[in-house]
Coordinates of C-alpha atoms and ligand atoms in Angstrom, one line a residue:
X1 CA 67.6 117.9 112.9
X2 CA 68.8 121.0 111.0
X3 CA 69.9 121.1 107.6
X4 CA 72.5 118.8 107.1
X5 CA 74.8 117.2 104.1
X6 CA 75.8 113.8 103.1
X7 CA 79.5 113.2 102.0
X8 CA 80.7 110.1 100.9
X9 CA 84.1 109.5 100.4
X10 CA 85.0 106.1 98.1
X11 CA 88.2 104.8 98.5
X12 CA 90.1 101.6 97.7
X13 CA 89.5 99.8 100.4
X14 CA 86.4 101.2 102.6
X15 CA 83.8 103.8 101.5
X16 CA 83.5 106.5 104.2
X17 CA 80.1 108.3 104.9
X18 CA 79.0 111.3 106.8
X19 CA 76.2 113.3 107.8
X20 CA 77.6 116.9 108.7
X21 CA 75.5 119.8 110.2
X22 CA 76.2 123.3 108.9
X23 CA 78.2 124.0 111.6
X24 CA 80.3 121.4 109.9
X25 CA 79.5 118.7 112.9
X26 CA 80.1 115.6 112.2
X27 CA 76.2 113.8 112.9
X28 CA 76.6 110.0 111.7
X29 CA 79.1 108.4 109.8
X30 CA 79.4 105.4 108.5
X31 CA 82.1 102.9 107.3
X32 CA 81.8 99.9 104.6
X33 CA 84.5 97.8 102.7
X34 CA 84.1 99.8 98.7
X35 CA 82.9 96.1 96.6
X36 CA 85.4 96.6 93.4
X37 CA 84.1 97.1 90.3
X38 CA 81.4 100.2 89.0
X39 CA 78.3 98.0 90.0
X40 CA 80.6 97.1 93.3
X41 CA 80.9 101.0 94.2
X42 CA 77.4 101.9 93.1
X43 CA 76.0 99.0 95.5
X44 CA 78.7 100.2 97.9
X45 CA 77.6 104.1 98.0
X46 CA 74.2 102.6 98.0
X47 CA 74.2 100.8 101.5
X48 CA 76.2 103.4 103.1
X49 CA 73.3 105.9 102.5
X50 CA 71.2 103.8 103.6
X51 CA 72.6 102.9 106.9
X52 CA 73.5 107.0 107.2
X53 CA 69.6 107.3 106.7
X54 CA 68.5 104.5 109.4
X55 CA 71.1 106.0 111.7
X56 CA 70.0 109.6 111.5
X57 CA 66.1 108.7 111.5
X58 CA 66.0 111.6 108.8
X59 CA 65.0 111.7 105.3
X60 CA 68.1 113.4 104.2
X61 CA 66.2 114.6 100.8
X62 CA 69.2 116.9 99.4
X63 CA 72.1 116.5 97.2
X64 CA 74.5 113.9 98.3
X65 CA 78.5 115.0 97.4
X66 CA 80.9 111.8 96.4
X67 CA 84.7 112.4 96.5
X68 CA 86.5 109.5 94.0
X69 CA 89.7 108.5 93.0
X70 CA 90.6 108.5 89.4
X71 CA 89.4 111.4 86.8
X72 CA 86.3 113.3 87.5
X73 CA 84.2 115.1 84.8
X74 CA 82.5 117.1 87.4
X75 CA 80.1 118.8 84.4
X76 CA 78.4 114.9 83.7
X77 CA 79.6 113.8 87.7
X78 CA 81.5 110.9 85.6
X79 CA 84.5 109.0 86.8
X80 CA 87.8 107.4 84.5
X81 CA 90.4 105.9 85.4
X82 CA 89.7 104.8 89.4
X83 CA 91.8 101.7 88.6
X84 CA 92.3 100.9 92.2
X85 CA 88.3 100.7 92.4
X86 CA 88.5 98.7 89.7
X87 CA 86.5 101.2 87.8
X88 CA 88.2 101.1 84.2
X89 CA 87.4 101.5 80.4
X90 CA 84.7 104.5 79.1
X91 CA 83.4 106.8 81.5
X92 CA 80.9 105.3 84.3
X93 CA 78.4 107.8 84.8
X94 CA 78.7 108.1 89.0
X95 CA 76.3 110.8 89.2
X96 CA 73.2 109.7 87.6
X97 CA 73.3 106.2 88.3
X98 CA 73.9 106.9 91.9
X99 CA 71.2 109.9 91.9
X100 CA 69.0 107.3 91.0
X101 CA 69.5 104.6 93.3
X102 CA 68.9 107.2 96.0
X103 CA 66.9 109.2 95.2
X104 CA 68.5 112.7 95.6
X105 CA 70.8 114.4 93.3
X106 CA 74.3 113.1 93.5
X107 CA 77.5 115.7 92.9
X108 CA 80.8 113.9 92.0
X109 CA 84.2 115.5 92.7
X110 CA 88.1 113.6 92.3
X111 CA 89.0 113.0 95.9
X112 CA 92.0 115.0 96.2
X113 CA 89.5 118.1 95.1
X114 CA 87.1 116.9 97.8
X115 CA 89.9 116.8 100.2
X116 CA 90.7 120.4 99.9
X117 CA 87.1 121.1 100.4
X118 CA 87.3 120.0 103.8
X119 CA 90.9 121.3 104.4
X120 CA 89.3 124.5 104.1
X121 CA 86.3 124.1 106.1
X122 CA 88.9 122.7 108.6
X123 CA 91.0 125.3 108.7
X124 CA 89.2 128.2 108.5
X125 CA 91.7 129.3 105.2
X126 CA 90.7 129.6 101.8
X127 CA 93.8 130.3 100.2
X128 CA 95.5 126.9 100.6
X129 CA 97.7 124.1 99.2
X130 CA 96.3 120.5 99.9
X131 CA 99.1 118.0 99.2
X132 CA 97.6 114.3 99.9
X133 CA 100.2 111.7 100.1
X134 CA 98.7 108.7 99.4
X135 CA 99.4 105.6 96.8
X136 CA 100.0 108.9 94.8
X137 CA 101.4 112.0 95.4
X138 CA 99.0 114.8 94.1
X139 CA 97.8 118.2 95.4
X140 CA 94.6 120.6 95.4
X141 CA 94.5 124.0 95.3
X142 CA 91.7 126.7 96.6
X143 CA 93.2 130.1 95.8
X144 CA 91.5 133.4 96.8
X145 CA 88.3 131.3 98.0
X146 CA 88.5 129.6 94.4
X147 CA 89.2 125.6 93.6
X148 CA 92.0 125.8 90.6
X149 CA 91.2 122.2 88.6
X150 CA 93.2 123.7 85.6
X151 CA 92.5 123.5 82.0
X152 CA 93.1 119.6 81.2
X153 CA 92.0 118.8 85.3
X154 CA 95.8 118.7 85.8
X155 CA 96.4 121.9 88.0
X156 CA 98.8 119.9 91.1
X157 CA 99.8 117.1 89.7
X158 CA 103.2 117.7 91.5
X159 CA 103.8 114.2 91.8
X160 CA 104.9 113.8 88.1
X161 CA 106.7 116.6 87.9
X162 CA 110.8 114.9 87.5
X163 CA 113.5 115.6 90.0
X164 CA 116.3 112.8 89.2
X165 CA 116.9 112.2 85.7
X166 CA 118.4 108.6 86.8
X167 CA 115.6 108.3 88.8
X168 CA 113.4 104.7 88.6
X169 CA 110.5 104.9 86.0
X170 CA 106.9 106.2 86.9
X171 CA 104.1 105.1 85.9
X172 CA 103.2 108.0 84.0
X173 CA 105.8 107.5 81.7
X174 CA 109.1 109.4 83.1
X175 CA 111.8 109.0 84.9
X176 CA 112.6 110.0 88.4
X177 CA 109.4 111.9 89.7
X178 CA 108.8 113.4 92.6
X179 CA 105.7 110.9 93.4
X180 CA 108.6 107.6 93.3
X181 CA 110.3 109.7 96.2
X182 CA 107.8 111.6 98.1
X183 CA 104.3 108.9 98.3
X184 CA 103.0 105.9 100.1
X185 CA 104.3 103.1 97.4
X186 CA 107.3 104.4 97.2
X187 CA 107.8 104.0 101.2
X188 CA 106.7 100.8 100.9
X189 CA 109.0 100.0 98.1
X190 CA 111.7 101.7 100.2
X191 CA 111.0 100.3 103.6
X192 CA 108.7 96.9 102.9
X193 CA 107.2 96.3 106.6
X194 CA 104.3 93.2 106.4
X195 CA 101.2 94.2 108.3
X196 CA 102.2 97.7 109.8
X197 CA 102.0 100.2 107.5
X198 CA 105.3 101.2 105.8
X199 CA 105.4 105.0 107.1
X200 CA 104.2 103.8 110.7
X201 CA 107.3 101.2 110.4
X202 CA 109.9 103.4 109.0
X203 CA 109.4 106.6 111.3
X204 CA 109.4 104.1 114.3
X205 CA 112.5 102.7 113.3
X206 CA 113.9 106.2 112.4
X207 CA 113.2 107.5 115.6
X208 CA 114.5 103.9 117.3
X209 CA 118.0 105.3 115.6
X210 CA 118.1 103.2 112.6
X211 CA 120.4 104.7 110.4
X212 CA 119.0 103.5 107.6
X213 CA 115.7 103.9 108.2
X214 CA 116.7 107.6 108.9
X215 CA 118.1 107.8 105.9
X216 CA 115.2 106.7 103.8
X217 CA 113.1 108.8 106.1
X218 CA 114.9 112.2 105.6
X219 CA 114.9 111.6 101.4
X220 CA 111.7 111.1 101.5
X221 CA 110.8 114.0 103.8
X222 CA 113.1 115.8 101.5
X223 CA 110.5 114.8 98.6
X224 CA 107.4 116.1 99.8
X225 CA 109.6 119.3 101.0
X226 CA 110.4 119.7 97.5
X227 CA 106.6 118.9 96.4
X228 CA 105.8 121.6 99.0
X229 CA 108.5 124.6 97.3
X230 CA 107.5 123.6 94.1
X231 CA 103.6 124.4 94.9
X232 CA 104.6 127.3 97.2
X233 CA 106.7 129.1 94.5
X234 CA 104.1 128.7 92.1
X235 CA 100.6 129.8 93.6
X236 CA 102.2 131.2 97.1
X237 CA 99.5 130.2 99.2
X238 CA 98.7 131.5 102.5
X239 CA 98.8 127.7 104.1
X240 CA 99.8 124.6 102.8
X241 CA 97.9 121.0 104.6
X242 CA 99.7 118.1 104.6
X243 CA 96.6 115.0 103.6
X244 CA 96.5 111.5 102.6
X245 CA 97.2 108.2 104.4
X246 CA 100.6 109.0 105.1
X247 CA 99.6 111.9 107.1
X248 CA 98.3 109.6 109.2
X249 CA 101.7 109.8 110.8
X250 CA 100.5 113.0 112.4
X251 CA 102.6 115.6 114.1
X252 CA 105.7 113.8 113.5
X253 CA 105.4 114.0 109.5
X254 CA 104.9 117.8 109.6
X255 CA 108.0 118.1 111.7
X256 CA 110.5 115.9 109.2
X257 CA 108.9 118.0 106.2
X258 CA 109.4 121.2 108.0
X259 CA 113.0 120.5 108.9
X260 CA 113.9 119.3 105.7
X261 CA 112.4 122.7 104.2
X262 CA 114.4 124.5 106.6
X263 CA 117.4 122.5 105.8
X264 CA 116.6 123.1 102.0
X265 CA 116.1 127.0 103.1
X266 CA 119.6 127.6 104.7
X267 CA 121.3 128.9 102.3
X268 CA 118.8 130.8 100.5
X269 CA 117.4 133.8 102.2
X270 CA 114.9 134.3 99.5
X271 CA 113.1 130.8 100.2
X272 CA 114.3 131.3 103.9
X273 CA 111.8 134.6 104.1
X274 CA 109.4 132.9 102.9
X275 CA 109.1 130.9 105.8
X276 CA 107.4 127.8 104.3
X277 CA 108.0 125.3 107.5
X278 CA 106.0 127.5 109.4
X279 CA 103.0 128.0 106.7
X280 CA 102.7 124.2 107.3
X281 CA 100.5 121.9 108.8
X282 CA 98.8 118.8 109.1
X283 CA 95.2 116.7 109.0
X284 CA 94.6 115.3 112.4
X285 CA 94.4 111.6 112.0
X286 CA 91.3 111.4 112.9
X287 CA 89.6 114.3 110.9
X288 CA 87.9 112.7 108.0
X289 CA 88.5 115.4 105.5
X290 CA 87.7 114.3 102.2
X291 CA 84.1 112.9 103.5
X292 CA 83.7 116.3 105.4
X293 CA 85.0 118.0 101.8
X294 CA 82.3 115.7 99.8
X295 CA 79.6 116.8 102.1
X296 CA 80.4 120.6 101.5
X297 CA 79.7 119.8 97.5
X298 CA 75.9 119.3 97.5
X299 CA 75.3 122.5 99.3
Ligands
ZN301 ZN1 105.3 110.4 86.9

């Protein structure tokens, strides 16, 4: 086997890992439930390179990447705040402890970050918006071949930026932001669905010709179409990638965004020329792009 990377990507529920080629092939990958907890994720990040090992036959001696929820201090490859992982408290130290458990150097990166890694190996682009709607709403940004994490690591945090002061509170602290609109708990808040995931639910029912659910599916659309102007008129870039576990929708999610900025663009000519429905697209479902993005950092 050629020179390959290992990218794991640790997540809430399951902990993704993948052996990709520099070709960007995708050699083995492996999927675990993530054990909650920092001794739960290290023993969790652990196995998973261990089965990638015992899958691949190989040694895989080099640095292993590691996309995570929460905030990253890529400098010390330490991780705050992953609440959902159950990571809380002072800073857990990711990098080292995982470096030694396997044996290779270990880079950290937030997920979202790691995401738009692999956006850009997937798309060829490297002057690209990366909005992941997930729990969160929350995007990444290469410019001119550069990753923008911003001064205080808060460069795209569109998803707190306020749209309706009599909005419902956020978490964060305000009122009315885009991220209780335009995200994954807010679908679920606005169309509650028991075992099928709320987006999966709501666009069936939309496209069934529920008029409610077309309703709460065109403001929500109408959310992320704002999250995508904001991020366009700021850093104008050349494409914009539609990421997360909503996106899971697929095609179908691009084309509600993309009408709703075309509805949003009709009577503007400025935003109209800038053609942002057609600069947009969207992760295939099954493209693993934060694990592929992880893999890319120990290069
Ligand atoms: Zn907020």
């Amino acid at each position: 086997m050629g020179p390959v990377n290992v990218g794991l990507d640790i997540g809430a529920t399951k902990t993704l890992g993948l052996v990709v080629d520099d070709a960007g092939a995708i050699r083995a990958e492996v999927r675990e439930p993530t054990e909650p907890g920092a001794e739960g994720v290290l023993r969790t990040a652990a196995r998973v390179f261990e089965a990638l090992r015992a899958e691949t036959g190989a040694e895989l001696t080099g640095a292993v990447g590691v996309g995570i929820p929460g905030l990253v201090d890529t400098e010390r490859g330490a991780v705050k705040h992953a609440v959902n992982l159950g990571v809380n408290g002072d800073w857990l130290h990711l990098g080292d402890l995982l470096a030694d458990r396997l044996g290779v150097p270990v880079v950290v990166e937030n997920d979202v970050n790691a995401a738009t890694r692999g956006a850009v190996a997937m798309s060829g682009e490297d002057d690209l918006v990366y909005l992941s709607i997930g729990t969160g709403l929350a995007a990444g940004l290469v410019l001119e071949g550069r990753l923008r994490r911003g001064d205080h690591g808060a460069a795209g945090e569109v998803g707190h930026i306020p749209v309706d002061p009599n909005g419902v509170q956020c978490e964060c602290g305000q009122r009315g932001c885009l991220e209780t609109i335009a995200s994954g708990s807010a679908l679920a808040a606005a169309w509650p669905s028991g075992d099928v995931p709320p987006a999966q639910a709501l666009f069936a029912a939309a496209r069934a010709g529920d008029t409610k659910a077309v309703a709460v599916r065109d403001r929500f659309a109408a959310g992320v179409a704002s999250a995508v102007r904001v991020l366009a008129l700021a850093v104008d870039p050349r494409t914009i990638v539609l990421g997360g576990g909503v996106a899971h929708l697929g095609e179908p999610l691009r084309v509600a965004v993309a009408d709703a900025l075309l509805q949003q663009a009709a009577s503007s000519p400025f935003l109209a020329s800038l053609d942002l429905a057609g600069r947009l697209s969207v992760v295939p479902s099954d493209y693993p792009v934060a694990a592929v993005g992880a893999a890319m950092l120990g290069r």
